[in-house]
CSV table of C-alpha atoms and ligand atoms in Angstrom, one decimal:
chain,number,residue,atom,x,y,z
A,60,MET,CA,0.3,-0.1,0.3
A,61,ARG,CA,1.2,3.4,-0.9
A,62,LYS,CA,0.7,5.9,1.6
A,63,ARG,CA,-1.1,9.1,0.4
A,64,LEU,CA,1.7,11.7,0.3
A,65,VAL,CA,-0.2,15.4,-0.4
A,66,ALA,CA,2.6,18.8,-0.7
A,67,GLY,CA,2.0,21.8,-1.1
A,68,ASN,CA,3.8,24.3,-4.2
A,69,TRP,CA,3.5,27.7,-2.1
A,70,LYS,CA,5.5,28.8,-5.6
A,71,MET,CA,6.4,32.7,-5.0
A,72,ASN,CA,4.2,33.4,-2.9
A,73,THR,CA,4.5,35.1,1.0
A,74,ASP,CA,7.3,36.8,2.2
A,75,LEU,CA,8.3,36.0,5.5
A,76,ASN,CA,5.7,36.9,7.8
A,77,ASP,CA,2.9,36.1,5.6
A,78,GLY,CA,4.7,32.5,5.0
A,79,PHE,CA,5.0,32.6,9.2
A,80,LEU,CA,1.4,33.6,9.3
A,81,LEU,CA,0.5,31.1,7.0
A,82,LEU,CA,2.6,28.0,8.4
A,83,LYS,CA,1.2,28.2,11.4
A,84,ASP,CA,-2.3,28.2,10.6
A,85,ILE,CA,-1.9,24.6,8.7
A,86,LEU,CA,-0.4,23.6,11.6
A,87,ASN,CA,-3.5,24.1,13.8
A,88,GLU,CA,-5.6,23.0,10.7
A,89,VAL,CA,-3.5,19.3,10.2
A,90,ARG,CA,-4.3,17.3,12.8
A,91,GLU,CA,-2.5,14.5,14.3
A,92,ALA,CA,-4.6,11.6,13.3
A,93,GLU,CA,-4.8,12.9,9.2
A,94,LEU,CA,-0.9,12.1,9.0
A,95,GLU,CA,-0.7,8.9,10.1
A,96,LYS,CA,-3.3,8.1,6.9
A,97,CYS,CA,-1.3,11.1,4.8
A,98,ASP,CA,2.3,12.4,4.5
A,99,VAL,CA,2.2,16.1,4.2
A,100,HIS,CA,5.4,17.9,2.3
A,101,ILE,CA,5.5,22.3,2.2
A,102,TYR,CA,7.5,23.3,-1.0
A,103,ALA,CA,8.4,27.0,0.6
A,104,PRO,CA,10.2,30.1,-0.8
A,105,PHE,CA,14.5,29.5,0.5
A,106,THR,CA,14.0,32.5,2.7
A,107,HIS,CA,11.7,30.8,4.8
A,108,LEU,CA,13.6,27.3,4.9
A,109,LYS,CA,15.5,27.9,8.1
A,110,ILE,CA,12.6,29.6,10.5
A,111,PHE,CA,10.2,26.5,9.2
A,112,HIS,CA,12.4,24.0,10.0
A,113,ASN,CA,12.5,24.8,13.4
A,114,SER,CA,8.7,25.7,13.6
A,115,LEU,CA,8.0,22.3,12.0
A,116,ASN,CA,10.3,20.0,14.8
A,117,GLY,CA,7.8,17.3,15.3
A,118,SER,CA,5.0,18.5,13.9
A,119,GLY,CA,5.4,15.6,11.1
A,120,LEU,CA,5.1,17.7,8.6
A,121,MET,CA,7.9,17.4,5.7
A,122,LEU,CA,9.7,20.7,4.7
A,123,GLY,CA,11.1,20.9,1.3
A,124,ALA,CA,13.0,23.5,-1.0
A,125,GLN,CA,11.4,24.6,-5.0
A,126,ASN,CA,14.5,24.2,-6.5
A,127,CYS,CA,18.1,23.3,-5.9
A,128,HIS,CA,21.1,23.6,-8.2
A,129,GLN,CA,22.6,20.3,-10.8
A,130,GLU,CA,26.0,21.4,-9.9
A,131,GLU,CA,27.7,20.4,-6.3
A,132,SER,CA,29.1,24.1,-5.8
A,133,GLY,CA,31.2,26.6,-7.6
A,134,ALA,CA,30.6,29.8,-9.2
A,135,TYR,CA,27.1,29.4,-9.7
A,136,THR,CA,25.9,32.9,-8.5
A,137,GLY,CA,22.6,33.7,-7.5
A,138,GLU,CA,21.6,29.4,-7.0
A,139,ILE,CA,21.5,26.7,-4.2
A,140,SER,CA,23.4,23.9,-4.2
A,141,ALA,CA,21.5,20.7,-2.8
A,142,GLN,CA,24.3,20.4,0.4
A,143,MET,CA,23.2,23.7,1.2
A,144,LEU,CA,19.1,22.8,1.8
A,145,ALA,CA,20.4,19.5,3.4
A,146,SER,CA,22.5,21.5,5.7
A,147,ILE,CA,19.2,23.0,6.2
A,148,PRO,CA,17.9,20.9,6.9
A,149,VAL,CA,15.4,20.2,4.6
A,150,GLN,CA,14.3,17.0,3.7
A,151,SER,CA,13.6,17.2,-0.2
A,152,VAL,CA,13.4,19.6,-3.2
A,153,LEU,CA,11.2,19.8,-6.3
A,154,VAL,CA,12.4,18.8,-9.9
A,155,GLY,CA,11.4,19.2,-13.4
A,156,HIS,CA,8.2,21.9,-12.4
A,157,SER,CA,6.1,23.1,-15.7
A,158,GLU,CA,7.4,26.4,-14.3
A,159,ARG,CA,11.6,26.1,-14.1
A,160,ARG,CA,10.8,24.2,-17.6
A,161,GLU,CA,9.2,27.0,-19.4
A,162,TYR,CA,11.4,29.6,-17.7
A,163,CYS,CA,14.7,28.4,-17.2
A,164,GLY,CA,15.3,26.5,-20.1
A,165,GLU,CA,15.4,23.4,-17.8
A,166,THR,CA,15.3,20.3,-20.2
A,167,ASN,CA,15.3,16.9,-19.1
A,168,GLU,CA,19.0,16.3,-19.1
A,169,ILE,CA,19.4,18.9,-16.9
A,170,LEU,CA,17.3,17.4,-14.3
A,171,ALA,CA,18.5,14.2,-14.5
A,172,LYS,CA,21.7,15.6,-13.2
A,173,LYS,CA,19.8,18.0,-10.6
A,174,VAL,CA,18.0,14.3,-9.3
A,175,ASN,CA,21.1,13.0,-8.7
A,176,THR,CA,22.4,15.9,-6.8
A,177,ALA,CA,20.0,15.9,-4.8
A,178,LEU,CA,19.7,11.7,-4.0
A,179,ALA,CA,23.4,12.4,-3.3
A,180,ASN,CA,23.0,14.9,-1.3
A,181,GLY,CA,20.1,13.0,0.7
A,182,LEU,CA,17.3,14.7,-0.1
A,183,LYS,CA,13.8,13.0,-1.4
A,184,VAL,CA,12.6,14.3,-4.5
A,185,ILE,CA,9.6,15.0,-6.2
A,186,TYR,CA,10.1,14.7,-10.1
A,187,CYS,CA,7.0,16.7,-12.5
A,188,PHE,CA,5.8,16.0,-15.3
A,189,GLY,CA,3.7,16.5,-18.0
A,190,GLU,CA,2.7,18.2,-21.2
A,191,THR,CA,1.5,21.8,-22.4
A,192,LEU,CA,-2.1,21.7,-24.1
A,193,GLU,CA,-0.8,22.3,-27.2
A,194,GLN,CA,1.1,18.8,-27.1
A,195,ARG,CA,-2.0,17.4,-25.8
A,196,GLU,CA,-4.5,18.6,-28.3
A,197,SER,CA,-2.3,17.2,-31.1
A,198,GLY,CA,-2.5,13.8,-29.3
A,199,GLU,CA,1.6,13.2,-28.1
A,200,HIS,CA,1.5,13.4,-24.7
A,201,PHE,CA,1.5,9.8,-24.3
A,202,ASN,CA,5.1,10.6,-25.7
A,203,VAL,CA,5.7,13.8,-24.1
A,204,VAL,CA,5.6,11.9,-20.6
A,205,LYS,CA,7.3,9.0,-21.3
A,206,GLN,CA,10.1,11.0,-23.0
A,207,GLN,CA,9.8,13.2,-19.3
A,208,LEU,CA,9.9,10.2,-17.3
A,209,ILE,CA,13.2,8.5,-19.1
A,210,GLU,CA,15.5,11.5,-19.6
A,211,GLY,CA,14.9,13.1,-16.0
A,212,VAL,CA,14.2,9.5,-14.0
A,213,GLY,CA,15.0,7.0,-16.6
A,214,HIS,CA,18.7,6.5,-15.3
A,215,LEU,CA,17.8,5.2,-11.2
A,216,THR,CA,19.2,2.5,-9.7
A,217,VAL,CA,15.8,0.7,-7.4
A,218,GLU,CA,17.4,2.0,-4.5
A,219,GLN,CA,17.0,5.3,-5.7
A,220,TRP,CA,13.6,5.1,-7.0
A,221,GLN,CA,12.9,4.5,-2.9
A,222,HIS,CA,13.5,8.6,-2.8
A,223,VAL,CA,11.6,9.3,-5.3
A,224,THR,CA,8.0,10.2,-6.2
A,225,LEU,CA,6.1,11.1,-9.6
A,226,ALA,CA,4.0,14.2,-10.1
A,227,TYR,CA,1.6,14.2,-13.0
A,228,GLU,CA,1.2,18.1,-13.3
A,229,PRO,CA,-0.3,19.0,-17.0
A,230,VAL,CA,0.2,22.0,-17.9
A,231,TRP,CA,-3.1,23.5,-18.8
A,232,ALA,CA,-4.7,22.4,-15.8
A,233,ILE,CA,-1.8,24.5,-13.4
A,234,GLY,CA,-2.8,27.7,-12.4
A,235,THR,CA,-5.9,27.8,-14.7
A,236,GLY,CA,-8.6,26.2,-12.1
A,237,LYS,CA,-9.5,23.6,-15.3
A,238,THR,CA,-8.9,20.6,-13.6
A,239,ALA,CA,-7.8,17.0,-15.7
A,240,SER,CA,-11.2,15.0,-15.2
A,241,ALA,CA,-9.8,11.9,-12.4
A,242,GLU,CA,-10.2,9.9,-16.0
A,243,GLN,CA,-8.1,11.8,-17.8
A,244,ALA,CA,-5.2,11.6,-14.7
A,245,GLN,CA,-5.5,8.2,-14.6
A,246,GLU,CA,-5.3,7.3,-17.3
A,247,ILE,CA,-1.5,9.2,-17.8
A,248,HIS,CA,-0.9,7.8,-14.2
A,249,GLU,CA,-1.3,4.9,-15.1
A,250,TYR,CA,0.8,5.1,-17.9
A,251,ALA,CA,3.2,6.3,-16.3
A,252,ARG,CA,3.7,3.8,-13.5
A,253,LYS,CA,4.3,1.6,-17.0
A,254,ILE,CA,7.3,2.9,-18.0
A,255,VAL,CA,8.2,3.2,-14.2
A,256,ILE,CA,8.0,-1.2,-14.9
A,257,GLU,CA,9.9,-0.4,-18.4
A,258,MET,CA,12.8,1.6,-16.3
A,259,SER,CA,13.1,-0.2,-13.8
A,260,ASN,CA,11.4,-2.9,-12.6
A,261,ASP,CA,7.7,-4.2,-10.9
A,262,GLY,CA,8.2,-3.6,-7.7
A,263,VAL,CA,9.8,0.1,-7.9
A,264,ALA,CA,6.2,0.8,-9.7
A,265,ASP,CA,3.9,-0.6,-7.0
A,266,ALA,CA,5.9,1.6,-4.1
A,267,THR,CA,6.4,5.1,-6.1
A,268,ARG,CA,3.9,7.4,-5.5
A,269,ILE,CA,2.4,9.2,-8.1
A,270,LEU,CA,0.7,12.9,-7.1
A,271,TYR,CA,-1.9,15.1,-9.6
A,272,GLY,CA,-1.3,18.5,-9.9
A,273,GLY,CA,-3.2,20.9,-11.0
A,274,SER,CA,-6.3,23.0,-9.6
A,275,VAL,CA,-6.9,20.9,-7.2
A,276,LYS,CA,-9.6,22.0,-4.7
A,277,PRO,CA,-11.1,20.3,-1.7
A,278,GLY,CA,-14.2,19.9,-3.9
A,279,ASN,CA,-12.6,18.1,-6.5
A,280,ALA,CA,-9.2,16.6,-4.1
A,281,GLY,CA,-12.0,13.0,-2.8
A,282,HIS,CA,-12.6,12.2,-6.9
A,283,LEU,CA,-9.3,12.5,-7.8
A,284,PHE,CA,-7.3,10.1,-5.2
A,285,SER,CA,-10.1,8.1,-5.5
A,286,MET,CA,-8.7,6.9,-8.6
A,287,GLU,CA,-6.1,3.5,-8.5
A,288,ASP,CA,-3.1,4.8,-9.8
A,289,ILE,CA,-3.9,9.1,-8.3
A,290,ASP,CA,-1.8,8.6,-5.0
A,291,GLY,CA,-1.8,12.1,-3.7
A,292,GLY,CA,-1.6,15.9,-5.0
A,293,LEU,CA,1.2,18.7,-5.3
A,294,ILE,CA,-1.2,21.4,-4.7
A,295,GLY,CA,-0.5,24.8,-5.9
A,296,GLY,CA,-3.0,28.4,-5.4
A,297,ALA,CA,-4.8,25.9,-2.5
A,298,ALA,CA,-1.9,25.6,-0.5
A,299,LEU,CA,-1.7,29.1,0.5
A,300,ASN,CA,-4.8,28.8,2.7
A,301,GLY,CA,-4.6,26.9,5.9
A,302,GLU,CA,-8.3,26.0,5.9
A,303,SER,CA,-8.5,24.5,2.1
A,304,PHE,CA,-4.8,22.6,2.1
A,305,ALA,CA,-6.7,20.9,5.1
A,306,GLY,CA,-9.3,20.1,3.4
A,307,ILE,CA,-7.6,18.8,0.3
A,308,ILE,CA,-5.2,16.7,3.3
A,309,ARG,CA,-8.5,15.3,4.8
A,310,ALA,CA,-9.6,14.1,1.5
B,59,13P,P1,-2.2,25.0,-9.2
B,59,13P,O1,-2.8,24.3,-7.5
B,59,13P,O2,-2.3,26.7,-8.4
B,59,13P,O3,-3.1,25.0,-10.5
B,59,13P,O4,-0.6,24.8,-9.3
B,59,13P,C1,-0.5,23.8,-9.1
B,59,13P,C2,1.5,23.4,-9.2
B,59,13P,O5,1.8,23.9,-10.0
B,59,13P,C3,1.5,22.9,-8.1
B,59,13P,O6,3.3,22.2,-8.4
């Protein structure tokens, strides 16, 4: 049985004060009983991580960063390394979010390096993938997803897979209010799990969590999470409010 996971990706939202208030709100809303059935991760801005680590101590929630650089260290002005994150300590990192693929030119090849560097520094990884509207409308979505998976995480060993979660985020559903139907999402999740068998083996495919992301709200989360291959959600907008984030965790 795969344990459910609900992760909040705060993106570039909240300053330190507002972020701290939101974190307190979330901690008040998320009751311990819910954490037994569902893991909860918070992917906060870099500036918040140290103070959040102190506040999350003993809460059962896992703290993550939204990105790390692919190289270990060096002359990369303005970048943050996996080792820096691990030293906070942060436990997990998002790799391959569509916004970074689109705005920062992150290719599957760069992302494969980021995954390796993150894992080598003891971080867990949520690897994001998903097609654009144009790719879906032209019927390329299965190929796009397959390529993102094979080139980004196709090289992982069975041991490394234990620290990796996948997140299917169709670009056309992110921040648009246009959720993929539970059936549309399930179709890709089932396909992605088959690709994991090809890349690794049945046991890994069975154990790997695949999250859905894209306009998840308390009202649609239950139906999405009832699908066989959907193991939880990566939440953007609805993670910026304690009550709605907790509503999704309850779902
Ligand atoms: P929304 O939930 O705002 O659509 O964002 C999804 C997302 O990109 C999470 O990483």
